[in-house]
Amino acid sequence: MNKFVITGGGGLLGSAFHDVLAGVDLTRLHRDQLQTETEEALIETIRFLQPSIVINCAAATNVEGAEQNPEEDSAANARLPGALARACKETDALLVHFSSTGCYGDWKAEPYVEADEMHPTTVHHCNKLDGEAAIVQSGCRHIIVRTGWLYGGAPALAKNFVWKRLLEARDKTEMTSDASQRGNPTYVEDVARQVMKIIDSGVNGIFNVVANGVVSRFEYVAAIVEASGLACKVRPGPAFARLAKVSPNEGAVNARLQALGIDIMPAWNESLTTYVHTLLQSHAWKTVSVHEAERISE
Ligand SMILES: NC(=O)c1ccc[n+]([C@@H]2O[C@H](COP(=O)([O-])OP(=O)(O)OC[C@H]3O[C@@H](n4cnc5c(N)ncnc54)[C@H](OP(=O)(O)O)[C@@H]3O)[C@@H](O)[C@H]2O)c1
């Protein structure tokens, strides 16, 4: 039976793995166990635990913040995966790591495939790419997942994009959203299930793992509001002014998964509709918005 170690278990994606891995032998490594003074201390932890699979969901995910504090971003996104990879190499564990479709950069109008060149345009995505390189260089068995535009998790999670849009739509009659930025809105539980499928298939290497279909941020937000039944009107708007020069095209296709016949990712709006309904039925929604919850259920 596989023995799993997971990092970043309290985050958006990490929390989805707890459900998918329910009942298996699972150890959760917390931030202080990862931020060790020496790499040897981290390797010693992995040596002691002897996992067969390490799922690394730990990452610094503030893309704007990385422009101002590149060192902190690099520690979590480049050096930590490198250290975990060397620990996995030594213990012959499989490392599952998460990177970003934003690493492809801004040089193509169509969705990116795994064979495309990587030309990241932000500090954060440069560090994510360095993390990928460190893993490959270590020689450990690895699955590197390039994903993007993740949603899901509990309403309380600070990065819950869908929840925030629902609250915004509840309070406004009209809102705008960026019509120029494109990507694949992707549900974290679908990613977790797809990762388990990749592991079970026994294949390694780099995989795009996104929901099927590339849409604009505006289409994404409009679909959230439409699924909610809230009366707010969503209109296309301009791009946000940002410090980080995020590529306007973060869209991807799961070319390798499709070639292997193991792409189980659904269409981009399939899980979104279900997730919006789940949030609207949650205690959090009812307590934050008694009036609106009553109106929707009419
Ligand atoms: N969210 C997206 O749209 C998106 C897009 C592309 C790629 N990804 C990738 O998907 C993976 C999961 O992202 P996510 O959205 O689940 O991120 P998240 O919600 O921000 O969670 C990140 C987790 O990493 C931990 N962490 C943060 N900084 C750390 C550090 N310096 N050392 C150790 N642990 C640290 C956090 O711990 P605390 O709970 O203690 O803060 C948290 O549990 C990441 O590799 C990310 O780059 C995400």
Short mmCIF file of C-alpha atoms and ligand atoms in Angstrom, two decimals:
data_model
loop_
_atom_site.label_atom_id
_atom_site.label_comp_id
_atom_site.label_asym_id
_atom_site.label_seq_id
_atom_site.Cartn_x
_atom_site.Cartn_y
_atom_site.Cartn_z
CA MET A 1 0.00 0.00 0.00
CA ASN A 2 1.27 3.49 -0.89
CA LYS A 3 2.37 5.78 1.90
CA PHE A 4 1.73 9.47 1.11
CA VAL A 5 3.27 12.67 2.42
CA ILE A 6 1.53 15.94 1.55
CA THR A 7 2.79 19.52 1.89
CA GLY A 8 0.63 22.65 1.69
CA GLY A 9 -2.32 20.59 2.92
CA GLY A 10 -4.15 23.68 4.21
CA GLY A 11 -4.19 25.43 0.84
CA LEU A 12 -6.71 25.44 -1.98
CA LEU A 13 -5.36 22.41 -3.81
CA GLY A 14 -3.90 20.59 -0.78
CA SER A 15 -7.30 20.52 0.92
CA ALA A 16 -8.78 18.75 -2.14
CA PHE A 17 -6.22 15.95 -1.75
CA HIS A 18 -7.37 15.26 1.80
CA ASP A 19 -10.76 14.17 0.45
CA VAL A 20 -9.32 12.17 -2.46
CA LEU A 21 -6.79 10.47 -0.16
CA ALA A 22 -9.26 9.72 2.65
CA GLY A 23 -8.43 6.35 4.21
CA VAL A 24 -4.86 6.07 2.93
CA ASP A 25 -1.66 6.27 4.98
CA LEU A 26 -1.08 10.04 4.86
CA THR A 27 1.32 12.33 6.74
CA ARG A 28 0.92 16.07 6.48
CA LEU A 29 4.10 18.17 6.62
CA HIS A 30 3.54 21.69 7.91
CA ARG A 31 5.33 24.87 6.98
CA ASP A 32 7.78 24.75 9.91
CA GLN A 33 8.76 21.18 8.98
CA LEU A 34 9.55 22.36 5.44
CA GLN A 35 11.34 25.59 6.28
CA THR A 36 14.27 23.80 7.89
CA GLU A 37 17.64 25.48 8.50
CA THR A 38 19.43 22.99 6.31
CA GLU A 39 18.33 20.87 3.38
CA GLU A 40 19.73 17.84 5.22
CA ALA A 41 17.12 18.33 7.98
CA LEU A 42 14.33 18.11 5.41
CA ILE A 43 15.88 15.06 3.77
CA GLU A 44 16.13 13.46 7.24
CA THR A 45 12.37 14.01 7.76
CA ILE A 46 11.58 12.28 4.45
CA ARG A 47 14.09 9.52 5.22
CA PHE A 48 12.32 8.93 8.55
CA LEU A 49 8.82 8.90 7.01
CA GLN A 50 9.79 6.66 4.06
CA PRO A 51 6.86 7.72 1.84
CA SER A 52 6.28 6.13 -1.54
CA ILE A 53 4.66 9.33 -2.85
CA VAL A 54 5.23 12.99 -1.86
CA ILE A 55 2.55 15.44 -3.03
CA ASN A 56 3.94 18.96 -2.90
CA CYS A 57 1.13 21.51 -2.78
CA ALA A 58 3.20 23.99 -0.75
CA ALA A 59 3.98 27.16 -2.66
CA ALA A 60 4.10 30.91 -2.36
CA THR A 61 1.21 31.94 -4.60
CA ASN A 62 1.19 35.74 -4.39
CA VAL A 63 2.18 36.64 -7.95
CA GLU A 64 2.12 40.38 -7.26
CA GLY A 65 4.05 39.99 -3.99
CA ALA A 66 6.82 38.04 -5.75
CA GLU A 67 7.72 41.11 -7.80
CA GLN A 68 8.52 42.94 -4.55
CA ASN A 69 9.89 40.00 -2.57
CA PRO A 70 11.49 37.63 -5.08
CA GLU A 71 13.61 35.89 -2.42
CA GLU A 72 10.62 34.63 -0.42
CA ASP A 73 8.94 33.43 -3.61
CA SER A 74 12.11 31.67 -4.76
CA ALA A 75 12.53 29.87 -1.42
CA ALA A 76 9.06 28.29 -1.68
CA ASN A 77 8.79 27.81 -5.44
CA ALA A 78 12.34 26.98 -6.55
CA ARG A 79 14.47 25.85 -3.58
CA LEU A 80 11.83 23.86 -1.65
CA PRO A 81 10.85 21.67 -4.66
CA GLY A 82 14.55 21.13 -5.35
CA ALA A 83 15.17 19.95 -1.78
CA LEU A 84 12.09 17.71 -1.81
CA ALA A 85 13.23 16.26 -5.14
CA ARG A 86 16.67 15.38 -3.75
CA ALA A 87 14.99 13.78 -0.71
CA CYS A 88 12.72 11.77 -3.04
CA LYS A 89 15.69 10.72 -5.14
CA GLU A 90 17.46 9.40 -2.07
CA THR A 91 14.42 7.52 -0.77
CA ASP A 92 13.11 6.49 -4.22
CA ALA A 93 9.78 8.23 -3.59
CA LEU A 94 7.65 9.61 -6.43
CA LEU A 95 7.38 13.41 -6.26
CA VAL A 96 4.15 15.03 -7.47
CA HIS A 97 4.68 18.77 -7.88
CA PHE A 98 2.53 21.65 -9.11
CA SER A 99 3.63 24.29 -11.54
CA SER A 100 1.71 26.82 -13.59
CA THR A 101 0.45 27.29 -17.15
CA GLY A 102 1.55 30.90 -16.58
CA CYS A 103 5.13 29.65 -17.03
CA TYR A 104 4.62 29.35 -20.80
CA GLY A 105 4.62 33.13 -21.07
CA ASP A 106 3.12 35.42 -23.66
CA TRP A 107 4.15 34.37 -27.14
CA LYS A 108 1.21 32.39 -28.52
CA ALA A 109 -2.48 33.07 -29.20
CA GLU A 110 -3.55 29.40 -28.97
CA PRO A 111 -3.59 27.31 -25.78
CA TYR A 112 -0.18 25.99 -24.74
CA VAL A 113 0.89 22.32 -24.90
CA GLU A 114 3.65 20.65 -22.89
CA ALA A 115 6.09 20.65 -25.81
CA ASP A 116 5.94 24.45 -26.11
CA GLU A 117 8.87 26.62 -25.13
CA MET A 118 8.75 28.29 -21.72
CA HIS A 119 9.22 32.06 -21.57
CA PRO A 120 7.81 33.20 -18.21
CA THR A 121 7.09 36.92 -17.86
CA THR A 122 6.88 37.34 -14.07
CA VAL A 123 9.23 36.71 -11.12
CA HIS A 124 6.78 34.15 -9.73
CA HIS A 125 6.59 32.15 -12.96
CA CYS A 126 10.39 32.28 -13.39
CA ASN A 127 10.69 30.76 -9.91
CA LYS A 128 8.07 28.10 -10.68
CA LEU A 129 10.06 27.16 -13.77
CA ASP A 130 13.27 27.01 -11.71
CA GLY A 131 11.42 24.63 -9.36
CA GLU A 132 10.52 22.38 -12.31
CA ALA A 133 14.14 22.41 -13.51
CA ALA A 134 15.47 21.50 -10.05
CA ILE A 135 13.15 18.50 -9.91
CA VAL A 136 14.11 17.24 -13.37
CA GLN A 137 17.80 17.80 -12.57
CA SER A 138 17.58 15.80 -9.32
CA GLY A 139 16.80 12.64 -11.27
CA CYS A 140 13.92 11.68 -8.94
CA ARG A 141 10.79 10.01 -10.28
CA HIS A 142 8.39 12.89 -10.78
CA ILE A 143 5.03 14.08 -12.02
CA ILE A 144 5.03 17.83 -12.65
CA VAL A 145 1.54 19.22 -13.13
CA ARG A 146 1.12 22.56 -14.90
CA THR A 147 -2.23 23.96 -13.90
CA GLY A 148 -3.97 27.31 -13.62
CA TRP A 149 -7.00 29.34 -12.54
CA LEU A 150 -7.76 26.95 -9.67
CA TYR A 151 -10.97 27.28 -7.70
CA GLY A 152 -12.64 25.29 -4.93
CA GLY A 153 -12.20 24.69 -1.23
CA ALA A 154 -13.95 26.15 1.78
CA PRO A 155 -15.48 29.65 1.66
CA ALA A 156 -13.07 30.76 4.40
CA LEU A 157 -9.98 30.19 2.24
CA ALA A 158 -8.45 33.58 1.53
CA LYS A 159 -7.99 32.76 -2.16
CA ASN A 160 -11.52 31.52 -2.84
CA PHE A 161 -12.17 33.41 -6.09
CA VAL A 162 -15.65 31.97 -6.71
CA TRP A 163 -16.84 32.78 -3.19
CA LYS A 164 -15.59 36.35 -3.50
CA ARG A 165 -17.39 36.83 -6.81
CA LEU A 166 -20.62 35.49 -5.29
CA LEU A 167 -20.37 37.98 -2.43
CA GLU A 168 -19.65 40.75 -4.91
CA ALA A 169 -22.61 39.74 -7.09
CA ARG A 170 -24.84 39.67 -4.02
CA ASP A 171 -23.95 43.25 -3.15
CA LYS A 172 -23.94 44.84 -6.61
CA THR A 173 -26.36 45.23 -9.48
CA GLU A 174 -23.51 45.33 -11.98
CA MET A 175 -19.84 44.29 -12.08
CA THR A 176 -17.08 44.18 -14.70
CA SER A 177 -14.43 41.59 -15.34
CA ASP A 178 -11.32 41.43 -17.52
CA ALA A 179 -12.26 40.31 -21.04
CA SER A 180 -8.66 40.11 -22.29
CA GLN A 181 -7.13 37.58 -19.86
CA ARG A 182 -7.70 33.94 -20.88
CA GLY A 183 -7.30 30.66 -19.02
CA ASN A 184 -8.99 27.41 -17.95
CA PRO A 185 -11.08 27.71 -14.76
CA THR A 186 -10.12 24.42 -13.06
CA TYR A 187 -11.68 22.75 -10.01
CA VAL A 188 -9.17 21.52 -7.44
CA GLU A 189 -10.96 18.22 -6.82
CA ASP A 190 -10.82 17.44 -10.56
CA VAL A 191 -7.05 18.07 -10.45
CA ALA A 192 -6.65 15.78 -7.43
CA ARG A 193 -8.61 12.98 -9.15
CA GLN A 194 -6.62 13.45 -12.38
CA VAL A 195 -3.34 13.26 -10.45
CA MET A 196 -4.42 9.96 -8.90
CA LYS A 197 -5.25 8.70 -12.40
CA ILE A 198 -1.75 9.67 -13.61
CA ILE A 199 -0.17 7.91 -10.62
CA ASP A 200 -2.28 4.78 -11.20
CA SER A 201 -1.29 4.79 -14.89
CA GLY A 202 2.38 4.60 -13.92
CA VAL A 203 3.47 7.44 -16.22
CA ASN A 204 5.89 10.20 -15.23
CA GLY A 205 7.03 13.59 -16.48
CA ILE A 206 5.36 16.92 -17.18
CA PHE A 207 1.60 17.23 -17.73
CA ASN A 208 -0.80 20.10 -18.32
CA VAL A 209 -3.78 19.45 -16.05
CA VAL A 210 -6.56 21.96 -16.66
CA ALA A 211 -10.30 21.78 -17.28
CA ASN A 212 -11.17 21.51 -20.94
CA GLY A 213 -11.85 24.87 -22.60
CA VAL A 214 -10.18 28.28 -22.55
CA VAL A 215 -12.32 31.29 -21.65
CA SER A 216 -11.83 34.92 -20.64
CA ARG A 217 -11.96 36.03 -17.02
CA PHE A 218 -15.20 37.84 -17.98
CA GLU A 219 -16.79 34.60 -19.28
CA TYR A 220 -15.66 32.82 -16.10
CA VAL A 221 -17.21 35.43 -13.78
CA ALA A 222 -20.37 35.60 -15.92
CA ALA A 223 -20.73 31.79 -15.59
CA ILE A 224 -20.33 32.01 -11.78
CA VAL A 225 -23.04 34.65 -11.52
CA GLU A 226 -25.34 32.86 -13.98
CA ALA A 227 -25.05 29.58 -12.04
CA SER A 228 -25.90 31.47 -8.83
CA GLY A 229 -29.14 32.93 -10.14
CA LEU A 230 -28.19 36.31 -8.64
CA ALA A 231 -29.52 39.34 -10.49
CA CYS A 232 -26.15 41.08 -10.93
CA LYS A 233 -25.18 41.93 -14.53
CA VAL A 234 -21.58 41.08 -15.52
CA ARG A 235 -20.01 43.24 -18.23
CA PRO A 236 -16.65 42.86 -20.03
CA GLY A 237 -14.03 45.21 -18.63
CA PRO A 238 -10.38 46.17 -19.13
CA ALA A 239 -7.35 44.35 -17.72
CA PHE A 240 -6.35 45.15 -14.10
CA ALA A 241 -3.29 47.32 -13.62
CA ARG A 242 -0.78 44.85 -12.13
CA LEU A 243 2.81 44.92 -11.00
CA ALA A 244 3.43 41.44 -12.42
CA LYS A 245 3.27 41.20 -16.20
CA VAL A 246 1.04 38.12 -16.21
CA SER A 247 0.54 36.68 -19.69
CA PRO A 248 -2.91 37.45 -21.14
CA ASN A 249 -2.96 33.84 -22.37
CA GLU A 250 -2.62 31.26 -19.58
CA GLY A 251 -4.78 28.80 -21.52
CA ALA A 252 -3.60 25.23 -22.05
CA VAL A 253 -4.71 21.87 -23.37
CA ASN A 254 -3.93 18.51 -21.75
CA ALA A 255 -2.08 17.27 -24.81
CA ARG A 256 -0.08 14.54 -23.05
CA LEU A 257 -3.05 13.24 -21.07
CA GLN A 258 -5.09 13.10 -24.26
CA ALA A 259 -2.31 11.31 -26.16
CA LEU A 260 -2.14 8.72 -23.35
CA GLY A 261 -5.94 8.35 -23.25
CA ILE A 262 -6.11 9.32 -19.55
CA ASP A 263 -7.60 12.84 -19.70
CA ILE A 264 -10.52 12.78 -17.25
CA MET A 265 -10.74 16.55 -16.79
CA PRO A 266 -14.28 17.82 -17.45
CA ALA A 267 -15.40 20.86 -19.47
CA TRP A 268 -14.51 24.09 -17.66
CA ASN A 269 -18.09 25.00 -16.63
CA GLU A 270 -19.21 21.51 -15.54
CA SER A 271 -17.72 21.42 -12.05
CA LEU A 272 -18.11 25.20 -11.71
CA THR A 273 -21.91 25.02 -11.75
CA THR A 274 -21.95 22.24 -9.14
CA TYR A 275 -19.43 24.08 -6.95
CA VAL A 276 -21.43 27.34 -7.07
CA HIS A 277 -24.54 25.43 -5.98
CA THR A 278 -22.56 23.80 -3.14
CA LEU A 279 -21.42 27.21 -1.90
CA LEU A 280 -24.94 28.61 -2.08
CA GLN A 281 -26.20 25.74 0.06
CA SER A 282 -23.41 26.17 2.62
CA HIS A 283 -23.91 27.42 6.13
CA ALA A 284 -21.41 30.19 5.37
CA TRP A 285 -23.59 31.58 2.58
CA LYS A 286 -26.76 31.38 4.62
CA THR A 287 -25.21 33.21 7.53
CA VAL A 288 -23.44 35.82 5.43
CA SER A 289 -26.49 36.49 3.35
CA VAL A 290 -29.78 35.41 4.85
CA HIS A 291 -31.81 37.74 2.67
CA GLU A 292 -30.13 36.70 -0.59
CA ALA A 293 -30.30 32.97 0.22
CA GLU A 294 -34.06 33.31 0.72
CA ARG A 295 -34.48 35.14 -2.57
CA ILE A 296 -32.51 32.46 -4.53
CA SER A 297 -34.51 29.58 -3.09
CA GLU A 298 -37.83 31.16 -4.13
N1 LIG B 1 -4.30 28.79 -7.38
C1 LIG B 1 -4.05 28.83 -8.69
O1 LIG B 1 -4.84 29.36 -9.48
C2 LIG B 1 -2.79 28.18 -9.22
C3 LIG B 1 -2.43 28.43 -10.55
C4 LIG B 1 -1.30 27.82 -11.07
C5 LIG B 1 -0.55 26.98 -10.27
N2 LIG B 1 -0.89 26.76 -8.98
C6 LIG B 1 -0.03 25.89 -8.17
O2 LIG B 1 -0.80 24.93 -7.47
C7 LIG B 1 -0.19 24.65 -6.20
C8 LIG B 1 -1.20 24.81 -5.09
O3 LIG B 1 -1.64 26.17 -5.08
P1 LIG B 1 -2.82 26.66 -4.14
O4 LIG B 1 -3.68 27.55 -4.95
O5 LIG B 1 -3.42 25.51 -3.42
O6 LIG B 1 -2.01 27.56 -3.11
P2 LIG B 1 -2.44 28.11 -1.67
O7 LIG B 1 -3.91 27.97 -1.47
O8 LIG B 1 -1.83 29.46 -1.55
O9 LIG B 1 -1.73 27.09 -0.69
C9 LIG B 1 -0.34 27.05 -0.62
C10 LIG B 1 0.08 26.23 0.58
O10 LIG B 1 1.50 26.32 0.66
C11 LIG B 1 1.87 26.69 1.99
N3 LIG B 1 3.02 27.61 1.92
C12 LIG B 1 3.05 28.88 1.50
N4 LIG B 1 4.30 29.37 1.56
C13 LIG B 1 5.08 28.38 2.03
C14 LIG B 1 6.46 28.27 2.33
N5 LIG B 1 7.28 29.31 2.16
N6 LIG B 1 6.92 27.09 2.79
C15 LIG B 1 6.09 26.06 2.97
N7 LIG B 1 4.76 26.09 2.74
C16 LIG B 1 4.26 27.25 2.26
C17 LIG B 1 0.67 27.39 2.57
O11 LIG B 1 0.73 27.22 3.95
P3 LIG B 1 -0.11 28.11 4.96
O12 LIG B 1 -1.48 27.49 4.93
O13 LIG B 1 0.61 27.94 6.24
O14 LIG B 1 -0.08 29.51 4.44
C18 LIG B 1 -0.49 26.68 1.91
O15 LIG B 1 -0.85 25.53 2.66
C19 LIG B 1 1.01 25.59 -6.10
O16 LIG B 1 2.17 24.95 -6.51
C20 LIG B 1 0.67 26.70 -7.08
O17 LIG B 1 1.82 27.36 -7.58
C21 LIG B 1 -2.00 27.35 -8.44
#
